[in-house]
Amino acid sequence: MIEAILNYDFMKYSFISGLIVGLIAPLLGTFIVVRRLSLIADALSHVALGGIAFGVYLTSVFNFIINPVISGIVFSVIGALGIEKLRGLYKHYSEIAIPIIMSLGIALSVLFLSLANGFNQDLFGYLFGSISAVSFNDLILIIIIGAIVVLFVFFLYKEMFFISFDEEYADVMKLSKYIHIIFIVLVALVISASMRIVGILLVSAMMTLPVASAMRITSSFKQLMIVSIIFGEISVIAGLFLGFHLNISPGGTIVLVSIAILLCTLILNRVGVVRNAQRTS
């Protein structure tokens, strides 16, 4: 695989994109898991799928090509804003916003896929990931999204920490409203950026599984964040390596590596090699 990365541009694009995804997905996933909002990633991935299907449909109807990634991002961001709006309307039952938006995403996906006469190979790549699907333009978009996410967490880490662990206090301090909106929009962007590598149906796993593994062996929030990113990078590198040599979509192999890491941390806890000191929740 190393030789292929050196010789083929599409392999370079996939590898660099994977490294960025391995960083930003667990980075935001840490906040998502701690806030018990893990299903948001699933909901937004289904909405993004609706956007991709919409792009495929428009391409099949009109003569010019519409990039499904862009339509996926637009739909995902709208879905993120919709979740935040519904969480405000259902204050005491805010979790109901997630299945509402998820249902909408699934319905739109089915509708536009039907209108576009079903699946094609390109759409299959969006669903399950593809090593050869990442173009130079996709890489630039992923780099931009990655930079925005890292800067957001770097400059607003303290505010996000307060929102994650004490939302009521954050409300009193007037911290949560706009920061949370920006945060959930960034989650939507990360999901859209990750779908080329991991696949839209598995992207939520990259935001939750590394964090779930890290929670078994860390005792502080910063440790949780750092170890989650390390596990995410290991999953992406090993998954891309296996996907390349087995000639299969990398999404499944990346997630399977993440599951293997989770099982290892559970076993280490079980046999007492490491203690489960979850002070992060």
Coordinates of C-alpha atoms in Angstrom, one line a residue:
M1 CA 0.0 0.0 0.0
I2 CA 2.9 2.4 0.7
E3 CA 4.1 2.0 -2.8
A4 CA 0.6 2.7 -4.1
I5 CA 0.4 5.8 -2.0
L6 CA 3.7 7.1 -3.5
N7 CA 2.7 6.2 -7.1
Y8 CA -1.0 7.0 -7.4
D9 CA -2.7 10.3 -6.7
F10 CA -6.0 8.8 -5.7
M11 CA -4.3 6.7 -3.0
K12 CA -2.6 9.9 -1.6
Y13 CA -6.0 11.7 -1.6
S14 CA -7.6 8.8 0.2
F15 CA -4.8 8.4 2.8
I16 CA -4.6 12.1 3.6
S17 CA -8.4 12.3 3.8
G18 CA -8.5 9.3 6.1
L19 CA -6.0 10.8 8.5
I20 CA -8.1 14.0 8.7
V21 CA -11.3 12.1 9.2
G22 CA -9.5 10.0 11.9
L23 CA -8.8 13.2 13.7
I24 CA -11.9 15.3 13.4
A25 CA -14.6 12.6 13.8
P26 CA -13.5 11.4 17.2
L27 CA -12.6 15.0 18.2
L28 CA -16.2 16.1 17.8
G29 CA -17.4 12.6 18.8
T30 CA -16.0 13.1 22.2
F31 CA -18.4 16.0 22.9
I32 CA -21.3 14.1 21.3
V33 CA -20.9 11.0 23.4
V34 CA -20.4 13.0 26.7
R35 CA -23.6 14.9 25.9
R36 CA -25.4 11.7 25.2
L37 CA -26.2 12.8 21.7
S38 CA -24.6 9.9 19.9
L39 CA -27.7 9.3 17.7
I40 CA -27.3 12.7 16.1
A41 CA -24.6 11.4 13.9
D42 CA -26.9 8.6 12.7
A43 CA -29.7 11.1 12.0
L44 CA -27.5 13.5 10.1
S45 CA -25.9 10.7 8.1
H46 CA -29.4 9.6 6.9
V47 CA -30.2 13.2 6.0
A48 CA -26.9 13.5 4.1
L49 CA -27.9 10.3 2.2
G50 CA -31.1 12.1 1.2
G51 CA -29.0 15.0 -0.1
I52 CA -26.7 12.6 -2.1
A53 CA -29.7 10.9 -3.6
F54 CA -31.1 14.3 -4.5
G55 CA -27.9 15.2 -6.2
V56 CA -27.9 11.9 -8.1
Y57 CA -31.6 12.5 -9.1
L58 CA -30.9 16.1 -10.4
T59 CA -27.9 14.8 -12.3
S60 CA -30.1 12.1 -14.0
V61 CA -32.7 14.7 -14.9
F62 CA -30.5 17.6 -16.1
N63 CA -27.6 17.6 -18.5
F64 CA -25.1 19.1 -16.1
I65 CA -23.5 17.1 -13.2
I66 CA -24.3 18.1 -9.6
N67 CA -21.7 17.1 -7.0
P68 CA -23.6 14.8 -4.6
V69 CA -21.1 15.8 -1.8
I70 CA -22.3 19.4 -2.0
S71 CA -26.0 18.4 -1.9
G72 CA -25.2 16.0 0.9
I73 CA -23.5 18.8 2.9
V74 CA -26.5 21.2 2.3
F75 CA -29.0 18.6 3.4
S76 CA -26.9 17.6 6.4
V77 CA -26.5 21.2 7.6
I78 CA -30.3 21.9 7.2
G79 CA -31.0 18.7 9.1
A80 CA -28.6 19.8 11.9
L81 CA -30.4 23.1 12.2
G82 CA -33.7 21.3 12.1
I83 CA -32.6 19.1 15.1
E84 CA -31.6 22.2 17.0
K85 CA -34.9 23.9 16.3
L86 CA -36.9 20.8 17.3
R87 CA -34.9 20.4 20.5
G88 CA -36.0 23.9 21.4
L89 CA -39.6 23.2 20.7
Y90 CA -39.6 19.9 22.7
K91 CA -37.5 21.2 25.7
H92 CA -38.6 18.3 28.0
Y93 CA -38.4 15.7 25.3
S94 CA -35.5 17.1 23.2
E95 CA -34.3 13.6 22.2
I96 CA -37.4 13.2 20.0
A97 CA -35.9 15.7 17.5
I98 CA -33.3 13.0 16.4
P99 CA -35.7 10.3 15.2
I100 CA -37.9 12.9 13.5
I101 CA -35.0 14.2 11.4
M102 CA -33.7 10.7 10.9
S103 CA -37.1 9.6 9.6
L104 CA -37.2 12.6 7.2
G105 CA -33.7 11.7 5.9
I106 CA -34.7 8.0 5.3
A107 CA -37.9 9.1 3.5
L108 CA -36.1 11.6 1.3
S109 CA -33.4 9.0 0.5
V110 CA -36.1 6.4 -0.6
L111 CA -38.0 9.1 -2.6
F112 CA -35.0 10.4 -4.6
L113 CA -33.5 7.0 -5.1
S114 CA -36.7 5.9 -6.6
L115 CA -36.9 8.9 -8.9
A116 CA -33.3 8.4 -9.9
N117 CA -34.0 4.7 -10.8
G118 CA -32.2 3.2 -7.9
F119 CA -28.5 2.6 -7.1
N120 CA -25.5 3.1 -9.2
Q121 CA -21.8 2.3 -8.6
D122 CA -21.0 5.9 -7.5
L123 CA -23.8 5.9 -5.0
F124 CA -22.6 2.5 -3.6
G125 CA -19.3 4.2 -2.9
Y126 CA -21.0 7.0 -0.9
L127 CA -22.9 4.4 1.1
F128 CA -19.9 2.2 2.0
G129 CA -16.8 4.2 1.2
S130 CA -14.3 3.8 -1.6
I131 CA -10.5 4.1 -1.7
S132 CA -10.6 5.3 -5.3
A133 CA -13.5 7.7 -5.0
V134 CA -11.7 10.6 -3.3
S135 CA -10.9 13.3 -5.8
F136 CA -8.6 16.3 -5.4
N137 CA -11.6 18.6 -4.9
D138 CA -12.9 16.2 -2.2
L139 CA -9.5 16.4 -0.5
I140 CA -9.5 20.2 -0.5
L141 CA -13.0 20.2 0.9
I142 CA -12.1 17.7 3.7
I143 CA -8.9 19.8 4.5
I144 CA -11.0 23.0 4.9
I145 CA -13.6 21.2 7.1
G146 CA -10.9 19.7 9.2
A147 CA -9.2 23.1 9.7
I148 CA -12.5 24.7 10.7
V149 CA -13.2 21.9 13.2
V150 CA -9.8 22.0 14.8
L151 CA -9.9 25.8 15.1
F152 CA -13.4 25.7 16.6
V153 CA -12.4 23.2 19.3
F154 CA -9.1 25.0 20.0
F155 CA -10.6 28.4 20.5
L156 CA -13.9 27.4 22.1
Y157 CA -12.7 24.3 24.1
K158 CA -13.7 25.8 27.5
E159 CA -17.2 26.8 26.3
M160 CA -17.8 23.4 24.8
F161 CA -16.6 21.7 28.0
F162 CA -19.1 23.7 30.1
I163 CA -21.9 23.0 27.6
S164 CA -21.1 19.3 27.6
F165 CA -21.0 18.8 31.4
D166 CA -23.3 21.5 32.7
E167 CA -25.7 22.7 30.1
E168 CA -27.9 24.6 32.6
Y169 CA -24.9 26.6 33.8
A170 CA -23.9 27.3 30.2
D171 CA -27.5 28.6 29.6
V172 CA -27.2 30.9 32.6
M173 CA -23.8 32.1 31.3
K174 CA -25.3 32.6 27.8
L175 CA -22.9 30.2 26.3
S176 CA -24.9 27.5 24.8
K177 CA -27.2 28.9 22.1
Y178 CA -25.0 30.0 19.2
I179 CA -22.0 27.8 20.1
H180 CA -24.2 24.7 20.1
I181 CA -25.7 25.7 16.7
I182 CA -22.2 26.0 15.3
F183 CA -21.2 22.7 16.9
I184 CA -24.0 20.7 15.4
V185 CA -23.4 22.3 12.0
L186 CA -19.8 21.2 12.2
V187 CA -21.0 17.7 13.1
A188 CA -23.0 17.8 9.9
L189 CA -19.9 18.9 7.9
V190 CA -17.7 16.2 9.4
I191 CA -20.3 13.5 8.5
S192 CA -20.3 14.8 4.9
A193 CA -16.5 15.0 4.8
S194 CA -16.2 11.4 6.1
M195 CA -18.6 9.7 3.8
R196 CA -16.1 9.3 0.9
I197 CA -13.8 7.2 3.2
V198 CA -16.0 5.4 5.7
G199 CA -19.4 5.5 3.8
I200 CA -22.5 7.4 4.9
L201 CA -24.0 4.3 6.6
L202 CA -21.0 3.8 8.8
V203 CA -19.8 7.3 9.4
S204 CA -21.4 7.6 12.8
A205 CA -19.3 4.7 14.0
M206 CA -16.1 6.8 13.5
M207 CA -17.6 9.5 15.9
T208 CA -18.6 7.0 18.6
L209 CA -16.6 3.8 18.6
P210 CA -13.1 5.4 19.3
V211 CA -14.7 7.4 22.1
A212 CA -16.4 4.3 23.5
S213 CA -13.0 2.5 23.5
A214 CA -11.1 5.4 25.1
M215 CA -13.7 5.8 27.9
R216 CA -12.6 2.4 29.2
I217 CA -9.0 3.4 29.8
T218 CA -9.0 7.1 30.5
S219 CA -9.8 9.2 33.6
S220 CA -10.1 12.8 32.3
F221 CA -11.8 14.6 29.4
K222 CA -8.5 15.6 27.8
Q223 CA -7.2 12.1 28.0
L224 CA -10.5 10.9 26.5
M225 CA -10.1 13.3 23.6
I226 CA -6.5 12.4 22.8
V227 CA -6.9 8.6 23.1
S228 CA -10.1 8.7 21.0
I229 CA -8.1 10.5 18.2
I230 CA -5.3 7.9 18.5
F231 CA -7.8 5.0 18.2
G232 CA -9.5 6.8 15.3
E233 CA -6.3 7.2 13.4
I234 CA -5.3 3.5 14.0
S235 CA -8.8 2.4 12.8
V236 CA -8.5 4.5 9.6
I237 CA -4.9 3.5 8.7
A238 CA -5.5 -0.2 9.4
G239 CA -8.9 -0.2 7.7
L240 CA -7.5 1.5 4.6
F241 CA -4.7 -1.0 4.5
L242 CA -7.0 -4.0 4.8
G243 CA -9.5 -2.5 2.3
F244 CA -6.8 -1.9 -0.3
H245 CA -5.2 -5.4 0.0
L246 CA -8.6 -7.2 0.2
N247 CA -10.0 -5.1 -2.6
I248 CA -13.1 -4.2 -0.6
S249 CA -14.8 -1.0 0.5
P250 CA -12.8 0.5 3.4
G251 CA -15.8 1.6 5.4
G252 CA -16.5 -1.9 6.8
T253 CA -12.8 -2.6 7.6
I254 CA -12.3 0.7 9.4
V255 CA -15.4 0.0 11.5
L256 CA -14.3 -3.6 12.2
V257 CA -10.9 -2.4 13.4
S258 CA -12.7 0.1 15.7
I259 CA -14.8 -2.8 17.1
A260 CA -11.6 -4.8 17.6
I261 CA -10.1 -2.0 19.6
L262 CA -13.2 -1.6 21.7
L263 CA -13.2 -5.4 22.4
C264 CA -9.5 -5.1 23.4
T265 CA -10.2 -2.3 25.9
L266 CA -13.1 -4.3 27.4
I267 CA -10.9 -7.3 27.8
L268 CA -8.2 -5.2 29.4
N269 CA -10.8 -3.9 31.9
R270 CA -12.1 -7.4 32.5
V271 CA -8.7 -8.9 33.4
G272 CA -7.7 -5.8 35.4
V273 CA -4.8 -4.6 33.3
V274 CA -6.4 -1.2 33.2
R275 CA -9.1 0.3 35.4
N276 CA -12.3 1.8 34.1
A277 CA -12.0 5.3 35.7
Q278 CA -14.7 7.1 33.7
R279 CA -14.7 10.5 35.3
T280 CA -15.7 12.1 32.0
S281 CA -19.4 11.6 32.3

